């Protein structure tokens, strides 16, 4: 089958790496000339409103999926007249606007932080009064990796946040004192089979995911997480992998956001699960039977951000599996990740200690030393 992917970043690249093994071919659509998935398949380089290029893309493939949730829905609507687009425009609409997304969670009775919209200074002040300090102000659209948001504790900070964010429609959320951040990766196929990976515990630094551990220790909230993700998958008649990010309040969960695509917190599945999230996403959109989502032991995933690891260091550690995205390193850019697997969590902790010793300063400069804290 020829699979078209909207977006050609590292997620599309990893979909192709798994899909080629399954005998599939890939075509990517991405406006960036250096899209790193283009190293693995044909790359149509055009803007998402270029109907001639979208038509050429649709005609070249059997079905269409995506690695980027901010693909304009005008493009997915247009493409769906030619070929199946999975997941489709409805899921994208829900995920592209934080206000729509949080309203959707509330409608499904999935707990989430108190929220209120703000489109001007008066409404922002009123929403902050309603929610109370501290609160988090976020742009409704296009925010990712902690960009386009500010935590405010008082009126002065609010005025400063308004100066930076005022050109956007905003949402005010209550600041949540969570114990830890978790995510659940669910998958639903065209014919409605669903499966869930074990919970993943995630650590962030400056809003960017640095490390994930799976299965998360103290898996007491797994059923609750699965119930929430299941409600989302079923109510959207969703097709593919979906990630739900959650705050653990100590045995009780709140939804933060969802991503209608394969997700960074599922990268551990490449080495630590029977079937990776990438393979299961492809199985789901092709309506193949889903593969087992069981974990094999315990896995830590560390994002590599900015500078490349020196292969002499990172690769000399025999239990590290290095996944390189083929991207030019740049400050703040995810250029790869490392998975370290062990039989169980205790053995994993010992492995991580040895890995940290082997990498030393280099680990710190990557930001991945956060896993030691
Ligand atoms: P987001 O882009 O919404 O995923 O936010 C990025 C990170 O900011 C999250 O992973 C949390 O660490 C933090 N964050 C987001 N929303 C809240 C909130 N309402 N309360 C506390 N921390 C938050």
mmCIF file of C-alpha atoms and ligand atoms in Angstrom:
data_model
loop_
_atom_site.group_PDB
_atom_site.id
_atom_site.type_symbol
_atom_site.label_atom_id
_atom_site.label_comp_id
_atom_site.label_asym_id
_atom_site.label_seq_id
_atom_site.Cartn_x
_atom_site.Cartn_y
_atom_site.Cartn_z
ATOM 1 C CA UNK A 1 0.000 0.000 0.000
ATOM 2 C CA UNK A 2 1.136 3.592 -0.609
ATOM 3 C CA UNK A 3 0.628 5.655 2.504
ATOM 4 C CA UNK A 4 0.594 9.436 2.334
ATOM 5 C CA UNK A 5 1.736 11.316 5.434
ATOM 6 C CA UNK A 6 0.864 14.980 6.013
ATOM 7 C CA UNK A 7 3.962 16.322 7.760
ATOM 8 C CA UNK A 8 7.429 14.941 7.272
ATOM 9 C CA UNK A 9 9.136 15.347 10.632
ATOM 10 C CA UNK A 10 10.620 12.693 12.887
ATOM 11 C CA UNK A 11 7.205 11.141 13.564
ATOM 12 C CA UNK A 12 6.595 10.598 9.848
ATOM 13 C CA UNK A 13 10.120 9.285 9.548
ATOM 14 C CA UNK A 14 9.563 6.698 12.301
ATOM 15 C CA UNK A 15 6.215 5.716 10.754
ATOM 16 C CA UNK A 16 8.090 5.018 7.528
ATOM 17 C CA UNK A 17 10.900 3.123 9.247
ATOM 18 C CA UNK A 18 8.317 0.759 10.724
ATOM 19 C CA UNK A 19 6.075 0.768 7.646
ATOM 20 C CA UNK A 20 8.783 -0.137 5.151
ATOM 21 C CA UNK A 21 9.473 -3.203 7.311
ATOM 22 C CA UNK A 22 5.771 -4.047 6.907
ATOM 23 C CA UNK A 23 6.103 -3.789 3.113
ATOM 24 C CA UNK A 24 4.495 -0.351 2.689
ATOM 25 C CA UNK A 25 5.626 2.689 0.689
ATOM 26 C CA UNK A 26 5.462 6.318 1.787
ATOM 27 C CA UNK A 27 4.882 9.747 0.277
ATOM 28 C CA UNK A 28 5.257 12.815 2.505
ATOM 29 C CA UNK A 29 3.645 16.234 2.128
ATOM 30 C CA UNK A 30 5.509 18.959 3.977
ATOM 31 C CA UNK A 31 6.184 22.638 3.209
ATOM 32 C CA UNK A 32 9.737 22.405 4.662
ATOM 33 C CA UNK A 33 12.347 21.516 2.006
ATOM 34 C CA UNK A 34 14.518 19.757 4.619
ATOM 35 C CA UNK A 35 11.712 17.645 6.177
ATOM 36 C CA UNK A 36 13.641 14.714 7.648
ATOM 37 C CA UNK A 37 11.119 12.037 6.620
ATOM 38 C CA UNK A 38 11.896 12.935 3.000
ATOM 39 C CA UNK A 39 15.051 10.823 3.341
ATOM 40 C CA UNK A 40 12.775 7.747 3.369
ATOM 41 C CA UNK A 41 10.220 8.367 0.641
ATOM 42 C CA UNK A 42 8.996 10.826 -1.982
ATOM 43 C CA UNK A 43 8.543 14.317 -0.571
ATOM 44 C CA UNK A 44 6.005 16.700 -2.068
ATOM 45 C CA UNK A 45 7.203 20.084 -0.864
ATOM 46 C CA UNK A 46 4.316 22.560 -0.985
ATOM 47 C CA UNK A 47 2.042 24.635 1.224
ATOM 48 C CA UNK A 48 -1.069 23.098 2.753
ATOM 49 C CA UNK A 49 -3.286 25.407 0.666
ATOM 50 C CA UNK A 50 -1.735 24.376 -2.663
ATOM 51 C CA UNK A 51 -4.637 22.416 -4.163
ATOM 52 C CA UNK A 52 -2.674 21.238 -7.213
ATOM 53 C CA UNK A 53 0.019 19.748 -4.949
ATOM 54 C CA UNK A 54 -2.601 18.248 -2.600
ATOM 55 C CA UNK A 55 -4.308 16.625 -5.611
ATOM 56 C CA UNK A 56 -0.974 15.217 -6.839
ATOM 57 C CA UNK A 57 -0.347 13.849 -3.323
ATOM 58 C CA UNK A 58 -3.824 12.264 -3.040
ATOM 59 C CA UNK A 59 -3.473 10.663 -6.458
ATOM 60 C CA UNK A 60 -0.095 9.159 -5.538
ATOM 61 C CA UNK A 61 -1.316 7.281 -2.432
ATOM 62 C CA UNK A 62 -3.977 4.803 -1.248
ATOM 63 C CA UNK A 63 -4.696 6.426 2.089
ATOM 64 C CA UNK A 64 -3.587 9.464 4.020
ATOM 65 C CA UNK A 65 -2.464 9.917 7.612
ATOM 66 C CA UNK A 66 -0.505 12.646 9.413
ATOM 67 C CA UNK A 67 2.360 13.295 11.775
ATOM 68 C CA UNK A 68 1.309 16.854 12.677
ATOM 69 C CA UNK A 69 -1.969 17.893 14.308
ATOM 70 C CA UNK A 70 -1.908 21.460 13.021
ATOM 71 C CA UNK A 71 -2.425 20.532 9.380
ATOM 72 C CA UNK A 72 -5.174 22.977 8.298
ATOM 73 C CA UNK A 73 -8.520 21.161 8.240
ATOM 74 C CA UNK A 74 -9.247 22.833 4.883
ATOM 75 C CA UNK A 75 -6.461 20.552 3.529
ATOM 76 C CA UNK A 76 -7.789 17.368 5.193
ATOM 77 C CA UNK A 77 -11.358 18.218 4.072
ATOM 78 C CA UNK A 78 -10.082 18.706 0.521
ATOM 79 C CA UNK A 79 -8.064 15.466 0.544
ATOM 80 C CA UNK A 80 -10.891 13.364 1.973
ATOM 81 C CA UNK A 81 -12.815 13.830 -1.295
ATOM 82 C CA UNK A 82 -10.032 11.767 -2.938
ATOM 83 C CA UNK A 83 -8.770 9.252 -0.360
ATOM 84 C CA UNK A 84 -9.494 8.207 3.232
ATOM 85 C CA UNK A 85 -7.803 10.555 5.711
ATOM 86 C CA UNK A 86 -7.153 8.816 9.059
ATOM 87 C CA UNK A 87 -7.511 10.308 11.617
ATOM 88 C CA UNK A 88 -9.874 12.791 9.956
ATOM 89 C CA UNK A 89 -10.728 16.483 10.185
ATOM 90 C CA UNK A 90 -13.041 16.119 13.203
ATOM 91 C CA UNK A 91 -10.238 14.857 15.464
ATOM 92 C CA UNK A 92 -7.953 17.636 14.203
ATOM 93 C CA UNK A 93 -10.575 20.298 14.929
ATOM 94 C CA UNK A 94 -10.869 19.023 18.497
ATOM 95 C CA UNK A 95 -7.113 19.058 19.078
ATOM 96 C CA UNK A 96 -6.155 22.293 17.277
ATOM 97 C CA UNK A 97 -7.968 24.644 19.625
ATOM 98 C CA UNK A 98 -7.434 24.275 23.378
ATOM 99 C CA UNK A 99 -10.873 25.729 24.104
ATOM 100 C CA UNK A 100 -12.658 23.216 21.838
ATOM 101 C CA UNK A 101 -10.476 20.443 23.275
ATOM 102 C CA UNK A 102 -11.210 21.265 26.934
ATOM 103 C CA UNK A 103 -14.936 21.690 26.171
ATOM 104 C CA UNK A 104 -14.837 18.263 24.497
ATOM 105 C CA UNK A 105 -13.190 16.727 27.599
ATOM 106 C CA UNK A 106 -15.844 18.310 29.832
ATOM 107 C CA UNK A 107 -18.668 17.083 27.580
ATOM 108 C CA UNK A 108 -17.250 13.549 27.899
ATOM 109 C CA UNK A 109 -16.991 14.022 31.684
ATOM 110 C CA UNK A 110 -13.228 13.735 31.579
ATOM 111 C CA UNK A 111 -11.896 15.921 34.419
ATOM 112 C CA UNK A 112 -9.581 18.760 33.344
ATOM 113 C CA UNK A 113 -8.343 22.014 34.941
ATOM 114 C CA UNK A 114 -10.944 24.810 35.251
ATOM 115 C CA UNK A 115 -10.770 26.908 32.084
ATOM 116 C CA UNK A 116 -12.192 30.073 30.611
ATOM 117 C CA UNK A 117 -11.645 31.802 27.234
ATOM 118 C CA UNK A 118 -10.134 35.276 26.769
ATOM 119 C CA UNK A 119 -10.063 37.262 23.539
ATOM 120 C CA UNK A 120 -9.359 40.744 24.915
ATOM 121 C CA UNK A 121 -7.826 42.401 27.984
ATOM 122 C CA UNK A 122 -11.178 42.827 29.791
ATOM 123 C CA UNK A 123 -12.139 39.191 29.230
ATOM 124 C CA UNK A 124 -8.671 38.041 30.299
ATOM 125 C CA UNK A 125 -8.940 39.942 33.585
ATOM 126 C CA UNK A 126 -12.459 38.578 34.161
ATOM 127 C CA UNK A 127 -11.341 34.993 33.393
ATOM 128 C CA UNK A 128 -8.379 35.284 35.776
ATOM 129 C CA UNK A 129 -10.680 36.588 38.510
ATOM 130 C CA UNK A 130 -13.009 33.642 37.895
ATOM 131 C CA UNK A 131 -10.194 31.022 37.881
ATOM 132 C CA UNK A 132 -7.996 32.698 40.529
ATOM 133 C CA UNK A 133 -4.174 32.939 40.782
ATOM 134 C CA UNK A 134 -1.973 31.106 40.063
ATOM 135 C CA UNK A 135 -3.256 30.314 36.592
ATOM 136 C CA UNK A 136 -1.816 29.422 33.206
ATOM 137 C CA UNK A 137 -2.520 31.556 30.163
ATOM 138 C CA UNK A 138 -2.178 29.722 26.885
ATOM 139 C CA UNK A 139 -2.739 30.553 23.250
ATOM 140 C CA UNK A 140 -5.707 28.556 21.996
ATOM 141 C CA UNK A 141 -3.917 27.520 18.831
ATOM 142 C CA UNK A 142 -0.441 26.409 17.718
ATOM 143 C CA UNK A 143 1.087 26.113 21.188
ATOM 144 C CA UNK A 144 3.454 23.205 21.697
ATOM 145 C CA UNK A 145 6.414 22.285 23.900
ATOM 146 C CA UNK A 146 5.356 24.966 26.410
ATOM 147 C CA UNK A 147 5.463 27.728 23.766
ATOM 148 C CA UNK A 148 2.717 30.370 23.825
ATOM 149 C CA UNK A 149 1.954 30.081 27.520
ATOM 150 C CA UNK A 150 2.680 31.812 30.811
ATOM 151 C CA UNK A 151 2.079 30.989 34.461
ATOM 152 C CA UNK A 152 0.839 34.096 36.290
ATOM 153 C CA UNK A 153 0.634 34.658 40.045
ATOM 154 C CA UNK A 154 -0.547 38.290 40.267
ATOM 155 C CA UNK A 155 -1.845 41.297 38.331
ATOM 156 C CA UNK A 156 1.671 42.474 37.333
ATOM 157 C CA UNK A 157 2.540 39.144 35.774
ATOM 158 C CA UNK A 158 -0.834 39.113 34.066
ATOM 159 C CA UNK A 159 -0.132 42.483 32.418
ATOM 160 C CA UNK A 160 3.280 41.194 31.228
ATOM 161 C CA UNK A 161 1.746 37.976 29.858
ATOM 162 C CA UNK A 162 -0.888 40.020 27.997
ATOM 163 C CA UNK A 163 1.847 42.087 26.287
ATOM 164 C CA UNK A 164 3.445 38.908 24.870
ATOM 165 C CA UNK A 165 0.310 36.952 24.044
ATOM 166 C CA UNK A 166 -2.208 39.658 23.096
ATOM 167 C CA UNK A 167 -2.200 38.921 19.360
ATOM 168 C CA UNK A 168 -3.806 35.522 20.033
ATOM 169 C CA UNK A 169 -7.089 34.115 21.238
ATOM 170 C CA UNK A 170 -6.323 32.826 24.719
ATOM 171 C CA UNK A 171 -7.523 30.362 27.320
ATOM 172 C CA UNK A 172 -6.989 30.711 31.061
ATOM 173 C CA UNK A 173 -6.515 27.474 33.005
ATOM 174 C CA UNK A 174 -6.253 26.854 36.724
ATOM 175 C CA UNK A 175 -2.654 26.026 37.703
ATOM 176 C CA UNK A 176 -2.672 22.373 38.748
ATOM 177 C CA UNK A 177 -0.427 21.140 41.562
ATOM 178 C CA UNK A 178 0.064 17.713 40.065
ATOM 179 C CA UNK A 179 2.237 14.936 41.516
ATOM 180 C CA UNK A 180 3.474 13.780 38.129
ATOM 181 C CA UNK A 181 2.670 13.855 34.442
ATOM 182 C CA UNK A 182 1.448 10.733 32.714
ATOM 183 C CA UNK A 183 0.270 9.869 29.249
ATOM 184 C CA UNK A 184 -1.637 7.039 27.723
ATOM 185 C CA UNK A 185 -1.285 5.992 24.122
ATOM 186 C CA UNK A 186 -4.420 4.414 22.690
ATOM 187 C CA UNK A 187 -5.064 3.030 19.239
ATOM 188 C CA UNK A 188 -8.304 2.350 17.381
ATOM 189 C CA UNK A 189 -8.536 0.666 13.989
ATOM 190 C CA UNK A 190 -10.906 1.358 11.112
ATOM 191 C CA UNK A 191 -13.107 -1.524 12.258
ATOM 192 C CA UNK A 192 -13.215 -0.263 15.846
ATOM 193 C CA UNK A 193 -10.741 -2.543 17.682
ATOM 194 C CA UNK A 194 -8.976 -0.635 20.422
ATOM 195 C CA UNK A 195 -5.836 -1.232 22.485
ATOM 196 C CA UNK A 196 -3.879 0.787 25.043
ATOM 197 C CA UNK A 197 -0.217 0.847 25.999
ATOM 198 C CA UNK A 198 0.803 0.838 29.653
ATOM 199 C CA UNK A 199 0.877 4.293 31.233
ATOM 200 C CA UNK A 200 3.993 6.370 30.639
ATOM 201 C CA UNK A 201 5.455 8.799 33.181
ATOM 202 C CA UNK A 202 6.875 11.937 31.591
ATOM 203 C CA UNK A 203 9.288 14.610 32.808
ATOM 204 C CA UNK A 204 9.438 18.011 31.184
ATOM 205 C CA UNK A 205 11.975 20.807 31.299
ATOM 206 C CA UNK A 206 10.851 24.286 30.172
ATOM 207 C CA UNK A 207 7.671 22.712 28.780
ATOM 208 C CA UNK A 208 9.615 20.223 26.590
ATOM 209 C CA UNK A 209 9.427 16.479 27.151
ATOM 210 C CA UNK A 210 12.849 15.244 28.283
ATOM 211 C CA UNK A 211 12.306 11.689 29.491
ATOM 212 C CA UNK A 212 9.603 9.035 29.618
ATOM 213 C CA UNK A 213 9.450 5.882 31.716
ATOM 214 C CA UNK A 214 7.174 2.972 30.989
ATOM 215 C CA UNK A 215 5.325 1.200 32.396
ATOM 216 C CA UNK A 216 4.780 4.021 34.902
ATOM 217 C CA UNK A 217 5.454 2.936 38.476
ATOM 218 C CA UNK A 218 2.346 2.563 40.713
ATOM 219 C CA UNK A 219 0.013 1.858 37.881
ATOM 220 C CA UNK A 220 -3.070 2.507 40.086
ATOM 221 C CA UNK A 221 -4.651 5.029 37.726
ATOM 222 C CA UNK A 222 -4.301 2.943 34.601
ATOM 223 C CA UNK A 223 -7.986 1.974 34.376
ATOM 224 C CA UNK A 224 -9.087 5.568 34.769
ATOM 225 C CA UNK A 225 -6.656 6.734 32.058
ATOM 226 C CA UNK A 226 -7.810 3.975 29.744
ATOM 227 C CA UNK A 227 -11.454 4.845 30.330
ATOM 228 C CA UNK A 228 -10.846 8.504 29.395
ATOM 229 C CA UNK A 229 -8.797 7.678 26.309
ATOM 230 C CA UNK A 230 -11.405 5.082 25.291
ATOM 231 C CA UNK A 231 -14.203 7.675 25.516
ATOM 232 C CA UNK A 232 -12.255 9.984 23.184
ATOM 233 C CA UNK A 233 -11.449 7.236 20.670
ATOM 234 C CA UNK A 234 -15.035 5.987 20.539
ATOM 235 C CA UNK A 235 -16.802 9.331 20.485
ATOM 236 C CA UNK A 236 -14.692 10.473 17.502
ATOM 237 C CA UNK A 237 -14.879 7.030 15.831
ATOM 238 C CA UNK A 238 -11.163 7.686 15.763
ATOM 239 C CA UNK A 239 -8.725 5.864 13.554
ATOM 240 C CA UNK A 240 -5.020 5.558 14.441
ATOM 241 C CA UNK A 241 -2.907 6.278 17.511
ATOM 242 C CA UNK A 242 -3.986 9.024 19.921
ATOM 243 C CA UNK A 243 -2.080 10.249 22.981
ATOM 244 C CA UNK A 244 -3.779 11.694 26.044
ATOM 245 C CA UNK A 245 -1.581 13.721 28.415
ATOM 246 C CA UNK A 246 -2.692 13.594 32.035
ATOM 247 C CA UNK A 247 -1.876 15.181 35.373
ATOM 248 C CA UNK A 248 -1.789 12.701 38.270
ATOM 249 C CA UNK A 249 -3.139 14.462 41.339
ATOM 250 C CA UNK A 250 -2.282 11.475 43.548
ATOM 251 C CA UNK A 251 -4.555 8.638 42.468
ATOM 252 C CA UNK A 252 -6.894 10.919 40.496
ATOM 253 C CA UNK A 253 -6.363 12.175 36.953
ATOM 254 C CA UNK A 254 -6.991 15.358 34.995
ATOM 255 C CA UNK A 255 -6.624 15.625 31.232
ATOM 256 C CA UNK A 256 -4.180 18.223 29.938
ATOM 257 C CA UNK A 257 -4.273 17.707 26.194
ATOM 258 C CA UNK A 258 -4.607 15.139 23.464
ATOM 259 C CA UNK A 259 -2.556 14.583 20.322
ATOM 260 C CA UNK A 260 -4.275 12.912 17.358
ATOM 261 C CA UNK A 261 -1.081 11.215 16.197
ATOM 262 C CA UNK A 262 1.852 9.142 17.335
ATOM 263 C CA UNK A 263 3.472 10.903 20.269
ATOM 264 C CA UNK A 264 6.884 11.572 21.764
ATOM 265 C CA UNK A 265 5.830 9.858 25.012
ATOM 266 C CA UNK A 266 5.290 6.661 22.985
ATOM 267 C CA UNK A 267 8.816 6.505 21.521
ATOM 268 C CA UNK A 268 9.787 3.957 24.184
ATOM 269 C CA UNK A 269 7.521 1.439 22.402
ATOM 270 C CA UNK A 270 10.084 1.143 19.558
ATOM 271 C CA UNK A 271 12.295 -0.965 21.829
ATOM 272 C CA UNK A 272 10.158 -1.616 24.908
ATOM 273 C CA UNK A 273 6.849 -2.985 23.593
ATOM 274 C CA UNK A 274 5.871 -5.971 21.492
ATOM 275 C CA UNK A 275 4.470 -3.640 18.799
ATOM 276 C CA UNK A 276 5.590 -0.026 18.495
ATOM 277 C CA UNK A 277 3.097 2.847 18.439
ATOM 278 C CA UNK A 278 4.229 3.511 14.854
ATOM 279 C CA UNK A 279 3.461 -0.024 13.683
ATOM 280 C CA UNK A 280 0.110 -0.005 15.491
ATOM 281 C CA UNK A 281 -0.817 3.353 13.982
ATOM 282 C CA UNK A 282 -0.190 1.914 10.517
ATOM 283 C CA UNK A 283 -2.053 -1.292 11.334
ATOM 284 C CA UNK A 284 -4.999 0.808 12.555
ATOM 285 C CA UNK A 285 -5.227 3.045 9.491
ATOM 286 C CA UNK A 286 -4.812 0.075 7.117
ATOM 287 C CA UNK A 287 -7.420 -1.885 9.145
ATOM 288 C CA UNK A 288 -5.009 -4.678 9.932
ATOM 289 C CA UNK A 289 -5.334 -6.529 13.268
ATOM 290 C CA UNK A 290 -3.655 -4.520 16.036
ATOM 291 C CA UNK A 291 -0.423 -5.850 17.529
ATOM 292 C CA UNK A 292 0.150 -6.494 21.234
ATOM 293 C CA UNK A 293 0.698 -3.322 23.256
ATOM 294 C CA UNK A 294 2.410 -5.207 26.097
ATOM 295 C CA UNK A 295 5.664 -3.815 27.482
ATOM 296 C CA UNK A 296 8.798 -5.945 27.462
ATOM 297 C CA UNK A 297 10.308 -5.153 30.862
ATOM 298 C CA UNK A 298 10.869 -1.461 31.695
ATOM 299 C CA UNK A 299 12.099 1.285 29.362
ATOM 300 C CA UNK A 300 13.413 4.816 29.701
ATOM 301 C CA UNK A 301 13.327 7.150 26.718
ATOM 302 C CA UNK A 302 15.516 10.239 26.684
ATOM 303 C CA UNK A 303 15.048 12.965 24.120
ATOM 304 C CA UNK A 304 18.189 14.383 22.616
ATOM 305 C CA UNK A 305 17.762 18.116 22.193
ATOM 306 C CA UNK A 306 20.160 20.478 20.470
ATOM 307 C CA UNK A 307 23.681 19.137 20.026
ATOM 308 C CA UNK A 308 24.235 15.619 18.693
ATOM 309 C CA UNK A 309 25.704 13.074 21.070
ATOM 310 C CA UNK A 310 29.226 12.069 20.258
ATOM 311 C CA UNK A 311 28.728 8.548 18.857
ATOM 312 C CA UNK A 312 31.940 7.454 20.579
ATOM 313 C CA UNK A 313 30.189 8.149 23.880
ATOM 314 C CA UNK A 314 26.500 7.418 23.362
ATOM 315 C CA UNK A 315 26.972 4.337 21.238
ATOM 316 C CA UNK A 316 29.753 2.877 23.339
ATOM 317 C CA UNK A 317 27.110 2.163 25.959
ATOM 318 C CA UNK A 318 25.901 -1.256 24.760
ATOM 319 C CA UNK A 319 22.339 -1.133 26.101
ATOM 320 C CA UNK A 320 21.441 2.219 24.589
ATOM 321 C CA UNK A 321 19.372 2.208 21.412
ATOM 322 C CA UNK A 322 19.998 5.437 19.515
ATOM 323 C CA UNK A 323 17.285 6.780 17.174
ATOM 324 C CA UNK A 324 18.601 9.562 14.975
ATOM 325 C CA UNK A 325 16.138 11.822 13.159
ATOM 326 C CA UNK A 326 18.573 12.887 10.441
ATOM 327 C CA UNK A 327 18.105 16.562 11.355
ATOM 328 C CA UNK A 328 20.647 19.360 11.566
ATOM 329 C CA UNK A 329 21.168 20.136 15.274
ATOM 330 C CA UNK A 330 19.874 23.501 16.422
ATOM 331 C CA UNK A 331 19.236 24.868 19.931
ATOM 332 C CA UNK A 332 15.955 23.489 21.296
ATOM 333 C CA UNK A 333 15.454 21.070 18.379
ATOM 334 C CA UNK A 334 14.722 17.389 19.005
ATOM 335 C CA UNK A 335 17.370 15.559 16.985
ATOM 336 C CA UNK A 336 16.996 12.025 18.312
ATOM 337 C CA UNK A 337 16.220 9.894 21.304
ATOM 338 C CA UNK A 338 17.784 7.065 23.255
ATOM 339 C CA UNK A 339 15.871 4.071 24.612
ATOM 340 C CA UNK A 340 17.307 1.994 27.428
ATOM 341 C CA UNK A 341 15.479 -1.233 28.297
ATOM 342 C CA UNK A 342 15.872 -3.601 31.239
ATOM 343 C CA UNK A 343 14.006 -6.567 32.689
ATOM 344 C CA UNK A 344 12.349 -4.496 35.414
ATOM 345 C CA UNK A 345 12.384 -1.041 36.993
ATOM 346 C CA UNK A 346 15.181 -1.810 39.474
ATOM 347 C CA UNK A 347 17.441 -3.127 36.740
ATOM 348 C CA UNK A 348 16.524 -0.078 34.649
ATOM 349 C CA UNK A 349 17.579 2.315 37.400
ATOM 350 C CA UNK A 350 20.958 0.581 37.576
ATOM 351 C CA UNK A 351 21.325 0.818 33.780
ATOM 352 C CA UNK A 352 20.463 4.522 33.837
ATOM 353 C CA UNK A 353 23.061 5.207 36.495
ATOM 354 C CA UNK A 354 25.747 3.539 34.345
ATOM 355 C CA UNK A 355 24.581 5.363 31.223
ATOM 356 C CA UNK A 356 24.749 8.721 33.033
ATOM 357 C CA UNK A 357 28.307 7.960 34.189
ATOM 358 C CA UNK A 358 29.325 7.043 30.638
ATOM 359 C CA UNK A 359 27.936 10.256 29.163
ATOM 360 C CA UNK A 360 28.754 12.683 31.990
ATOM 361 C CA UNK A 361 28.769 16.305 30.850
ATOM 362 C CA UNK A 362 27.367 15.411 27.484
ATOM 363 C CA UNK A 363 24.214 14.104 29.078
ATOM 364 C CA UNK A 364 23.805 17.395 30.943
ATOM 365 C CA UNK A 365 24.190 19.491 27.824
ATOM 366 C CA UNK A 366 21.476 17.430 26.098
ATOM 367 C CA UNK A 367 19.023 18.163 28.906
ATOM 368 C CA UNK A 368 18.517 14.428 29.415
ATOM 369 C CA UNK A 369 20.186 14.529 32.838
ATOM 370 C CA UNK A 370 16.685 15.494 34.073
ATOM 371 C CA UNK A 371 15.898 11.793 34.296
ATOM 372 C CA UNK A 372 18.245 11.488 37.240
ATOM 373 C CA UNK A 373 16.174 13.919 39.308
HETATM 374 P P1 LIG B 1 0.977 21.930 27.311
HETATM 375 O O1 LIG B 1 1.551 22.633 26.121
HETATM 376 O O2 LIG B 1 -0.434 22.336 27.607
HETATM 377 O O3 LIG B 1 1.140 20.444 27.253
HETATM 378 O O4 LIG B 1 1.853 22.399 28.569
HETATM 379 C C1 LIG B 1 3.241 22.119 28.676
HETATM 380 C C2 LIG B 1 3.585 21.795 30.113
HETATM 381 O O5 LIG B 1 3.204 22.894 30.973
HETATM 382 C C3 LIG B 1 2.822 20.594 30.666
HETATM 383 O O6 LIG B 1 3.472 19.395 30.325
HETATM 384 C C4 LIG B 1 2.867 20.902 32.163
HETATM 385 O O7 LIG B 1 4.133 20.566 32.713
HETATM 386 C C5 LIG B 1 2.708 22.403 32.216
HETATM 387 N N1 LIG B 1 1.274 22.780 32.357
HETATM 388 C C6 LIG B 1 0.387 22.916 31.353
HETATM 389 N N2 LIG B 1 -0.831 23.244 31.819
HETATM 390 C C7 LIG B 1 -0.726 23.306 33.164
HETATM 391 C C8 LIG B 1 -1.659 23.592 34.220
HETATM 392 N N3 LIG B 1 -2.947 23.888 33.971
HETATM 393 N N4 LIG B 1 -1.176 23.533 35.493
HETATM 394 C C9 LIG B 1 0.115 23.262 35.759
HETATM 395 N N5 LIG B 1 1.037 22.995 34.787
HETATM 396 C C10 LIG B 1 0.637 23.006 33.512
#
